[in-house]
Coordinates of C-alpha atoms and ligand atoms in Angstrom, one line a residue:
X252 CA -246.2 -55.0 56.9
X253 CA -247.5 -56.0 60.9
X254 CA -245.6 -56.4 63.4
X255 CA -244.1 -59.3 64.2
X256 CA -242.1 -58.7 67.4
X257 CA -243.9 -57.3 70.5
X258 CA -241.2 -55.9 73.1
X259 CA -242.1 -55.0 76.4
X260 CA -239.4 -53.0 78.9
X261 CA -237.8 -53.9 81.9
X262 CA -240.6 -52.1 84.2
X263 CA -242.9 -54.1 82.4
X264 CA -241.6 -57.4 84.2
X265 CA -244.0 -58.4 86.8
X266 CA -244.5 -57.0 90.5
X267 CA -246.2 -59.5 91.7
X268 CA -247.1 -63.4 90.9
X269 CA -250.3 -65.0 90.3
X270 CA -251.2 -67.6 92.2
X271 CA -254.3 -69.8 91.0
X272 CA -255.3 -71.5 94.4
X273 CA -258.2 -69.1 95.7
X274 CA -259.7 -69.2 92.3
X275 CA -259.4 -73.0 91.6
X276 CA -262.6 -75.0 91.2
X277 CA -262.5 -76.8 93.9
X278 CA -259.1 -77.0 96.5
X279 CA -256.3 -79.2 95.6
X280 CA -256.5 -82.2 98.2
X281 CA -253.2 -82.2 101.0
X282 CA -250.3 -84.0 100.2
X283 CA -249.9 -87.3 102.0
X284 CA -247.2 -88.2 103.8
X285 CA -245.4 -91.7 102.7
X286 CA -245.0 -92.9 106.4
X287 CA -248.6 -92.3 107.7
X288 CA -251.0 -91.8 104.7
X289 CA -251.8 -88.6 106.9
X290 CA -251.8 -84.8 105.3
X291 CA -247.8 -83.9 105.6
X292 CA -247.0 -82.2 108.7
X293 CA -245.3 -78.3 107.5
X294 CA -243.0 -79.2 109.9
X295 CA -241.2 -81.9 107.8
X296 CA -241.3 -79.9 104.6
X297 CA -239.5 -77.1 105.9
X298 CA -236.4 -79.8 107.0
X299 CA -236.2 -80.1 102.7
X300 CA -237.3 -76.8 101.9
X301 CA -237.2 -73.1 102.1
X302 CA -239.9 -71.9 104.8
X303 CA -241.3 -69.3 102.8
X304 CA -241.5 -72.0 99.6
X305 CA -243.5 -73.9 101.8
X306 CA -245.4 -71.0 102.5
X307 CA -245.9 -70.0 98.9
X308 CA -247.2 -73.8 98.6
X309 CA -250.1 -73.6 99.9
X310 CA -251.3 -69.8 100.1
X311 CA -254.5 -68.5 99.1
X312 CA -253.3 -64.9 98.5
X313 CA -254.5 -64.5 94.5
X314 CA -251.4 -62.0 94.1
X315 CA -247.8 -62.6 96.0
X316 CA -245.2 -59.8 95.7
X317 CA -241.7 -60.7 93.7
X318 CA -239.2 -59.7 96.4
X319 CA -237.1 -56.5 94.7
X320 CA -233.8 -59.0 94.8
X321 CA -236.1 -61.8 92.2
X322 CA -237.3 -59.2 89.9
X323 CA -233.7 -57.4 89.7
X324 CA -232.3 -61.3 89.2
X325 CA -234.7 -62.0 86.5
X326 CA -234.5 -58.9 84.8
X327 CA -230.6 -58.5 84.9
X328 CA -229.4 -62.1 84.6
X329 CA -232.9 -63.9 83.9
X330 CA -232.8 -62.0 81.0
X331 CA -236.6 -60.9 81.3
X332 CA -238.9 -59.7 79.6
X333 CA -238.7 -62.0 76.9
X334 CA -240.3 -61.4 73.5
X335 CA -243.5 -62.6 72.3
X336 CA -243.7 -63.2 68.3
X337 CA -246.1 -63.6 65.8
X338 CA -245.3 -66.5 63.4
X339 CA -245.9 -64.7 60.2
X340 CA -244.0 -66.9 57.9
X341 CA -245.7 -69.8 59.5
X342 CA -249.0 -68.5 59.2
X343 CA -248.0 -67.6 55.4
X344 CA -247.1 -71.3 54.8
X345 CA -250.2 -72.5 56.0
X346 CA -252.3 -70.4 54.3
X347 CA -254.9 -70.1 57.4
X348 CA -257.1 -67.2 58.4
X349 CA -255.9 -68.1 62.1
X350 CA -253.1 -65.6 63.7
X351 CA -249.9 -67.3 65.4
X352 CA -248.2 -65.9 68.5
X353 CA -245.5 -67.1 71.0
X354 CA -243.8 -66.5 74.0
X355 CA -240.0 -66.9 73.5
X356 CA -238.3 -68.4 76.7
X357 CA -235.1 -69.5 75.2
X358 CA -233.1 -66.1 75.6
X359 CA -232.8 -66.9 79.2
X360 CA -229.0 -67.9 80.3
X361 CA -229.8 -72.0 80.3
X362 CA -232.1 -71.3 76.8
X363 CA -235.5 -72.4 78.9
X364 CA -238.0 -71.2 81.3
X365 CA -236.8 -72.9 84.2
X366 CA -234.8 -70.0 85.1
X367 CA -237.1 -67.8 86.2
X368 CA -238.3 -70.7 89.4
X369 CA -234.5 -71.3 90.1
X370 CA -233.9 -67.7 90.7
X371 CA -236.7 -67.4 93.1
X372 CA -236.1 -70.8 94.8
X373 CA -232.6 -69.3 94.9
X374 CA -233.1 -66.3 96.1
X375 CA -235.4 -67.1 99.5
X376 CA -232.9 -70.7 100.5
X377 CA -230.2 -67.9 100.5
X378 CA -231.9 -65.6 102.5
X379 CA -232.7 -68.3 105.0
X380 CA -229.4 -69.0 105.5
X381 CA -229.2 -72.3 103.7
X382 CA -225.8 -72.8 102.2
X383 CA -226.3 -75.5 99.5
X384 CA -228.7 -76.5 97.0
X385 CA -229.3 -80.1 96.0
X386 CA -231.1 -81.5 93.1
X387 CA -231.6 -84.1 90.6
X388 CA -231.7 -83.5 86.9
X389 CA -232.4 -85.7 83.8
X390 CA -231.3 -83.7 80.4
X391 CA -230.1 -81.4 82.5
X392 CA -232.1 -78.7 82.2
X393 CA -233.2 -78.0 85.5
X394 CA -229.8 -78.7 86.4
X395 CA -228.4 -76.0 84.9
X396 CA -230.9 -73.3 85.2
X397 CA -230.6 -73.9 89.2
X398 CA -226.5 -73.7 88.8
X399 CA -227.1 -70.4 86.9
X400 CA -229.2 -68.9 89.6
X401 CA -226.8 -70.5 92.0
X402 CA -223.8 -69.1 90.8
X403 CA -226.3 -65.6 90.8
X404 CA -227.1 -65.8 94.7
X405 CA -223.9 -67.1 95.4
X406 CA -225.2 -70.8 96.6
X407 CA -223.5 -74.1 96.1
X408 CA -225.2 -76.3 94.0
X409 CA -225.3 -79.7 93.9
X410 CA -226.7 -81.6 90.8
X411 CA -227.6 -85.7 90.4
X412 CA -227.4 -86.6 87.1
X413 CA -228.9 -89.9 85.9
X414 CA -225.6 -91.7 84.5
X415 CA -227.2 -92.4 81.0
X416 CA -227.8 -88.5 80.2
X417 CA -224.4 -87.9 82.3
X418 CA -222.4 -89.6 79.5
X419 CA -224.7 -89.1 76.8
X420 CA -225.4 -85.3 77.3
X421 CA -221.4 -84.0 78.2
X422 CA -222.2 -80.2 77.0
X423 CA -225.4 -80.2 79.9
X424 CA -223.1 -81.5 82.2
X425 CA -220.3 -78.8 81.1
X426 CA -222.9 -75.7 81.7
X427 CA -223.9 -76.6 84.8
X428 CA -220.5 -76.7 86.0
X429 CA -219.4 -73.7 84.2
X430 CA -221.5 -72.1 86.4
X431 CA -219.6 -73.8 89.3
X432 CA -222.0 -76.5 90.3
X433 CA -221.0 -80.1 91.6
X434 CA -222.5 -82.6 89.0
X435 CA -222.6 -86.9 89.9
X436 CA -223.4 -89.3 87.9
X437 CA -226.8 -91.4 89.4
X438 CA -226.3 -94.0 91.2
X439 CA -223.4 -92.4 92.9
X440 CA -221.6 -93.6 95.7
X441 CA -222.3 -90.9 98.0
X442 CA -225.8 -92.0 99.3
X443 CA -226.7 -95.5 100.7
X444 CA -229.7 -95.6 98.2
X445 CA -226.9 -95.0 94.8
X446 CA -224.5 -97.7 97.2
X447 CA -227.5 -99.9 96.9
X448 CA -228.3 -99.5 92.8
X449 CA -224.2 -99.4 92.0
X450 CA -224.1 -102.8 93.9
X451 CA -226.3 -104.6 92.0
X452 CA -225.0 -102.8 88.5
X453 CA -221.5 -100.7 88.4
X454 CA -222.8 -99.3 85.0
X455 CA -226.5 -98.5 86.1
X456 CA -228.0 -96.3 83.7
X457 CA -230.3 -94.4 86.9
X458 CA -233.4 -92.9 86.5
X459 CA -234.8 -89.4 87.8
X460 CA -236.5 -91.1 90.6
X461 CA -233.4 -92.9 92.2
X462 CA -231.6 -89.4 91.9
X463 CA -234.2 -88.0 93.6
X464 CA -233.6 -90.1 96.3
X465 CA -230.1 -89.4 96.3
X466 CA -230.8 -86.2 96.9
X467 CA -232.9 -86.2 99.5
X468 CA -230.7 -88.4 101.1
X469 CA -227.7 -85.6 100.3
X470 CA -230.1 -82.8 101.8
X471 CA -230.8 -84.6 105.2
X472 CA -227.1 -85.4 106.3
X473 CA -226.4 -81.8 105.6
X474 CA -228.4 -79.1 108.2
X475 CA -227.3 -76.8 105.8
X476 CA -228.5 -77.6 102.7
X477 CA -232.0 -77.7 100.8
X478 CA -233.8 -79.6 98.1
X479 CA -235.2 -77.8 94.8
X480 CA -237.9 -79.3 92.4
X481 CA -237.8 -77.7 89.1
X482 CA -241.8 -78.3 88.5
X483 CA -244.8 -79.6 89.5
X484 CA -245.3 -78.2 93.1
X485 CA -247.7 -75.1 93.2
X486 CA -244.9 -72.3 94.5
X487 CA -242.7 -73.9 90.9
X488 CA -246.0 -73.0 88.7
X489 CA -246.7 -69.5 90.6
X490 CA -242.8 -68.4 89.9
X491 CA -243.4 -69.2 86.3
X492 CA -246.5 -66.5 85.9
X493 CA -244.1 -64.5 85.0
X494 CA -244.4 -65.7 81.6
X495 CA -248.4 -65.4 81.1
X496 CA -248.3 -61.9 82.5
X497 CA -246.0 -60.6 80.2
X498 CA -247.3 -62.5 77.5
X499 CA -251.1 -60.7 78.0
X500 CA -249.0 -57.0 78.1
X501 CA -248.0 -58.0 75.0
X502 CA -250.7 -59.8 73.4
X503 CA -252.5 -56.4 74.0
X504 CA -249.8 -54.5 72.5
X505 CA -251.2 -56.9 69.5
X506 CA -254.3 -55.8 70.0
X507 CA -255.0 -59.5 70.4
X508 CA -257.1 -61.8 72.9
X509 CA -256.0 -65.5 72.3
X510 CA -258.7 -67.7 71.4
X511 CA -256.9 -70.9 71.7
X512 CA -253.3 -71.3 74.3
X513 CA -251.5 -73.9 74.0
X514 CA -248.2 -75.2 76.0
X515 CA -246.4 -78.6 76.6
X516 CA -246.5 -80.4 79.6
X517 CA -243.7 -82.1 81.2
X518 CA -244.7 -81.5 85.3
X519 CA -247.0 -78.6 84.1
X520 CA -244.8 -75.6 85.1
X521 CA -244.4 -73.2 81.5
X522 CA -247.7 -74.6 80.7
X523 CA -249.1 -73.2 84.2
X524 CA -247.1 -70.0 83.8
X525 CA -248.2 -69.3 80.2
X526 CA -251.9 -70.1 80.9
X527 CA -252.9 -69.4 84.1
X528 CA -253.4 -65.6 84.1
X529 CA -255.3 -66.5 81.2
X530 CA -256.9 -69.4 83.1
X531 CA -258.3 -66.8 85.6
X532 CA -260.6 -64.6 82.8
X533 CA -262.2 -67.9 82.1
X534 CA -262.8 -68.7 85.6
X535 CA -264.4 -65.4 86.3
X536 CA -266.6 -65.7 83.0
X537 CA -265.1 -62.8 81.3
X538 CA -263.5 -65.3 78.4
X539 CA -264.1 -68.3 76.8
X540 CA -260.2 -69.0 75.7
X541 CA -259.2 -72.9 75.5
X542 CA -256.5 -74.2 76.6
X543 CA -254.4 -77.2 75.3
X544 CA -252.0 -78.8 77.4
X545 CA -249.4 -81.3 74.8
X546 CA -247.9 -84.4 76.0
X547 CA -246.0 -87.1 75.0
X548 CA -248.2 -90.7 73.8
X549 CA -244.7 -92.0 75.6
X550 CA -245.2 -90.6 78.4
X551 CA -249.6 -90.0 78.8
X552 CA -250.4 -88.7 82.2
X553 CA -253.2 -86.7 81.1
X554 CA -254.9 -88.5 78.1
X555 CA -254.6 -92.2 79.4
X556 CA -253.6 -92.0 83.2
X557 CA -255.7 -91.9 86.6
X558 CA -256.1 -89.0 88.8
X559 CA -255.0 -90.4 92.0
X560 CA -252.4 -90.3 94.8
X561 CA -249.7 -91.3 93.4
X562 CA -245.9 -90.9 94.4
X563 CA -243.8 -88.4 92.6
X564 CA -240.2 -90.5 92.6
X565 CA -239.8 -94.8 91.9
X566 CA -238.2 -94.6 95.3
X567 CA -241.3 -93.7 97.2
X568 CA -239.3 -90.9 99.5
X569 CA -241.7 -88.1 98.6
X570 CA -245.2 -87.0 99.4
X571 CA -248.4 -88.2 97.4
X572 CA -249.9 -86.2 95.6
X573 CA -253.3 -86.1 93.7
X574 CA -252.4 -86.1 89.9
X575 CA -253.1 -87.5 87.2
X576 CA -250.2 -90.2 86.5
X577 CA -249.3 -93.2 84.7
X578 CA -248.3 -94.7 87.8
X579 CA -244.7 -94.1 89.7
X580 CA -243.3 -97.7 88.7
X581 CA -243.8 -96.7 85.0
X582 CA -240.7 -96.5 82.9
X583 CA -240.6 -93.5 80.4
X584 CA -239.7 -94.3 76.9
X585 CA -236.1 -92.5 76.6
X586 CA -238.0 -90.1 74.2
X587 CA -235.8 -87.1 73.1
X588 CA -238.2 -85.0 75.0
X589 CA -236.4 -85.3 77.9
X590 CA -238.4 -82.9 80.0
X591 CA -241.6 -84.6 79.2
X592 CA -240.6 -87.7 80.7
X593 CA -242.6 -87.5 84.0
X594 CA -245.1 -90.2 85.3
X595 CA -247.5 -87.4 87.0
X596 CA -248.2 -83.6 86.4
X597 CA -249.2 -80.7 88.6
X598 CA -252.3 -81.1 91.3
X599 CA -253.8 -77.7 89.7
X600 CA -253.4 -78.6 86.6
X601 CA -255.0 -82.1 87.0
X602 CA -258.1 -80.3 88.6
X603 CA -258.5 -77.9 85.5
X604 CA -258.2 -81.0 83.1
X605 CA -261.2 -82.8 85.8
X606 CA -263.5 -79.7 85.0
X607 CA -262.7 -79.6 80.7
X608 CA -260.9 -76.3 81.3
X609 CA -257.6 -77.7 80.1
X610 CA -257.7 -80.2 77.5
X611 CA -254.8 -82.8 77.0
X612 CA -253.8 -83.9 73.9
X613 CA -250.5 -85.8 72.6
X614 CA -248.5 -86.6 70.0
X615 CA -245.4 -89.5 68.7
X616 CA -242.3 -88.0 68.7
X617 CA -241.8 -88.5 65.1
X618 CA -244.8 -86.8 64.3
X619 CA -243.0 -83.6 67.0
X620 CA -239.9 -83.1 65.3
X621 CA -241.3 -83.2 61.8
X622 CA -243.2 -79.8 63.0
X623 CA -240.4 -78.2 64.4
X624 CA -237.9 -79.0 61.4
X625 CA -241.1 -77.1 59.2
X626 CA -240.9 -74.1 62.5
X627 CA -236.7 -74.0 62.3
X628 CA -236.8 -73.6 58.6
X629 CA -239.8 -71.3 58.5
X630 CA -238.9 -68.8 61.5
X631 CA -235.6 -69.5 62.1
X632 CA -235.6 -70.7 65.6
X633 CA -234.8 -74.2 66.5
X634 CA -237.4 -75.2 69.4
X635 CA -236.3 -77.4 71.9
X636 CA -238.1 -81.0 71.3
X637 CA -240.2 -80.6 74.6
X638 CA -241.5 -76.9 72.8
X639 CA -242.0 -78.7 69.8
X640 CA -245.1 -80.7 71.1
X641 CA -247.0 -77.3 71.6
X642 CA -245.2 -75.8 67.7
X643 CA -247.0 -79.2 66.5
X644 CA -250.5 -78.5 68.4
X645 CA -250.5 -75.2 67.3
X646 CA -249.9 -76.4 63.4
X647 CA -252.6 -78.8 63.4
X648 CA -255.2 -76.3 64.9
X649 CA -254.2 -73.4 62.4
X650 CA -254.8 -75.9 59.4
X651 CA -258.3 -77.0 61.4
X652 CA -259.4 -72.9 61.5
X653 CA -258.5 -72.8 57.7
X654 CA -260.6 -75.7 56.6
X655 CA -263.3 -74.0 59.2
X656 CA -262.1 -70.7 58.1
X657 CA -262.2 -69.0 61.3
X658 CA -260.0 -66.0 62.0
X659 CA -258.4 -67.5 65.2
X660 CA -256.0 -66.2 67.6
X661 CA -253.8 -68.9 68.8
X662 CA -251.0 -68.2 71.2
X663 CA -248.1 -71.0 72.5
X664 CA -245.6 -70.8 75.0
X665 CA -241.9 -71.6 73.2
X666 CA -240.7 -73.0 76.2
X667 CA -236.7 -73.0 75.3
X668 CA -234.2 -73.8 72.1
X669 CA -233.2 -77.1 71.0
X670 CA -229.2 -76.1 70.2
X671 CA -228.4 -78.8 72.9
X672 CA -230.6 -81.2 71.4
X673 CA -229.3 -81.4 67.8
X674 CA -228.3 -85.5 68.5
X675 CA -232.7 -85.8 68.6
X676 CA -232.6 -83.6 65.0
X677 CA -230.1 -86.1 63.7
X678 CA -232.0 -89.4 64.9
X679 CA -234.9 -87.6 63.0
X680 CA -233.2 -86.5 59.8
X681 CA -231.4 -90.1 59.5
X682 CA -235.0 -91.2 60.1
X683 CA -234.1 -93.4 63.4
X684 CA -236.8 -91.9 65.8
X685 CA -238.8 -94.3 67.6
X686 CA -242.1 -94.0 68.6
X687 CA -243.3 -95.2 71.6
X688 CA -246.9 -95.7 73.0
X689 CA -247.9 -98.4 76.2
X690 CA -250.2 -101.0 75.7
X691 CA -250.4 -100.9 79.8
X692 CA -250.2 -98.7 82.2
X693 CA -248.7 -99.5 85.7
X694 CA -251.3 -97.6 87.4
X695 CA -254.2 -99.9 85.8
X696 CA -252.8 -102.7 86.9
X697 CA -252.3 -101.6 90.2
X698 CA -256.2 -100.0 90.5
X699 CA -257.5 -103.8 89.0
X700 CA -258.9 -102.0 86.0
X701 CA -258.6 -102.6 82.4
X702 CA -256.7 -100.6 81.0
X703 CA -258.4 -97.4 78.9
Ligands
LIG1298 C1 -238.4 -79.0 81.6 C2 -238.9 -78.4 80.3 C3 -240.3 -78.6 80.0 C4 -241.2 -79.4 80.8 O1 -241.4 -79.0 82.1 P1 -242.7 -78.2 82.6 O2 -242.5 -78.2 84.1 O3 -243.9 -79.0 82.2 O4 -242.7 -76.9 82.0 C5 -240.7 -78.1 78.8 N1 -239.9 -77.4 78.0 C6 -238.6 -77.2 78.3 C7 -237.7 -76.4 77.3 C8 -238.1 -77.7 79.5 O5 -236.8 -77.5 79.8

């Protein structure tokens, strides 16, 4: 029998980051300020976050050191290094030549990658003497991985929840203030701009862009406190490296090279921290690996939007930044793939997709689940329904390199576990999943153009 399990040990965990803006293609344009159309002045950045973050954002040092503190944190209460499998039951089902690995992120104390950004993020506002973090959250898994790395640093945390997942999704809600965090429902009526929604509608359901607002509103009454974003931003997809350079210690220990990685894509941050290591042998010519970045057809940044300067909240508070989006006034189908729901995704990772080294594909949510009920029974672990859009990818590519018979490698990044989202595995047993896909975008019919 092969292994199927590829352990690394704590020292294995990575001393240093890798950041992918020296080796890029071509740079990734400024972000625009709202107010003058003009490149962002630092200046105003730091007022929302940490200084060294903002640092971090726009460095073009190929290799930053984890500060001693963050590699401790992720090791002792991140819970790293996390194992990397090989789906042999899987592979056995599908009778294909191909081999199936994955990087398991779901041991981590909120049971997804986003841990290993919040404890970094955590780790330098606290150091800077900030005394609170604020965010917004939509499932709630950003919320909670920041009040985990919170309650580690000894931070307050403060978390906007968008009142339809608030009522809907009480056990999110319950972790994130299990580890001691503040949690309001969106609109609230602690920021003019929730005043404002609450006014119009006591019972408004919210949306991730007016609690982004919120909190930014939160964050500059309060000298003291700082704003945290969970993905997109290039410092979020550098922390998350983590997970492709353990993944390639491992892959070796396999005494594998993948031919084919493949990750979902909400912002673009486990996709990014899976791939980009990787990214970088291809880049320098010494691989010719592809890479395929899953999304939702609910939610199409990548396959059907625009890459453009775009907002990154419906309120308009934020910076532009060059993305490919489906347009900041688009509503997201309330897919169960809560963490796909995202109009834009990352600036680097939109560049890669420009130049073919990342391709996008997407999938119904029907189609999602189906694949990861086959993945549950088959090796026992329940993906979360945003991880399920890579287990489905993956699936459909082994069964292409069967009826090819090629002996692939294919590698994909399970992002986290779905035991807090067994109400989407009902809707799908009981056959009540929707599937949603635009006939418009917004962003078409803002650019004049027919739509795609
Ligand atoms: C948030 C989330 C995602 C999507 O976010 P990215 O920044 O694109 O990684 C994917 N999987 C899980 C489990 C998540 O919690």
């Amino acid at each position: 029998m092969g292994l199927t399990s590829f352990d690394l040990s704590p020292e294995d965990v990575p001393t240093h980051w890798y950041n992918i803006l020296p080796d890029l293609p071509e740079e990734v344009p400024p972000p625009l300020d709202p107010e003058t159309g003009k490149p962002v002045d630092p200046r105003k950045l730091v007022r929302l976050f940490a200084r060294a973050l903002v640092e971090q954002e726009v460095s073009k040092e190929r290799y930053i050191e984890i500060p001693l503190e963050v590699r401790k944190a992720l090791i002792e209460f991140g819970r790293r290094p996390t194992p990397l499998f090989r789906a042999v039951n899987l592979e056995r089902y599908l009778s294909t030549p191909a081999e199936i690995y994955f990087k398991y992120e779901g041991v981590t104390p909120t049971g997804s990658h986003k841990i290993n950004t919040a404890l970094a993020q955590a780790y330098y506002n606290k150091v800077e003497g900030v005394e609170r973090l604020v965010t917004e959250t939509g499932a709630g898994q950003w919320g909670s991985a920041l009040a985990a790395a919170g309650a580690y640093f000894g931070l307050k945390v403060r978390v906007y929840m968008t009142r339809s997942s608030y009522k809907q999704k009480p056990y999110r809600r319950t972790l994130m203030e299990l580890f001691g965090a503040e949690v309001y429902p969106s609109p609230s009526d602690r920021t003019s701009v929730g005043r404002r929604f609450l006014k119009e509608d006591p019972e408004h359901p919210g949306s991730l862009g007016i609690a982004i607002s919120e909190a930014i509103e939160d964050v500059l009454s309060d000298e003291k406190a700082r704003y945290s974003l969970g993905s997109v931003l290039n410092h979020v997809l550098m922390h998350q490296t983590v997970i492709g350079l353990e993944a390639k210690k491992q892959l070796d220990e396999a005494g594998v090279y993948p031919d084919i990685m493949i990750g979902a894509v909400g912002g673009g941050s486990n996709f990014a921290g899976f791939t980009y290591p990787f990214v970088y042998d291809r880049l320098k010519g010494s691989s010719n690996t592809r890479f395929i970045a899953v999304e939702p057809k609910a939610s199409p940044s990548m396959t059907r939007g625009v890459y453009t300067y775009d907002y990154g909240d419906t309120g308009r508070l934020t910076p532009l930044l060059k993305m490919h989006t489906v347009g900041h006034e688009y509503k997201v189908p309330p897919i169960h793939a809560a963490g796909l729901r995202y109009h834009g995704v990352a600036p680097t990772l939109s560049i890669l997709v420009n130049h073919g080294i990342v391709e996008p594909i997407a999938y119904h949510q029907t189609e999602v689940f189906a694949a990861a009920a086959l993945f549950t029974r088959l090796e026992g672990i329940v993906p979360a329904p945003e991880s399920a859009h890579a287990v489905k990818a993956a699936i459909d590519i082994a069964l292409k390199a069967k009826e090819e018979g090629k002996r692939l490698v294919i590698a994909f990044n399970l992002s986290g576990h779905g035991f807090l989202d067994l109400q989407g595995y009902r809707e799908y047993l009981d056959g009540l999943l929707d599937d949603y896909e635009p006939e418009t975008l917004p962003i078409y019919k803002r650019l004049g153009r027919a739509n795609a």
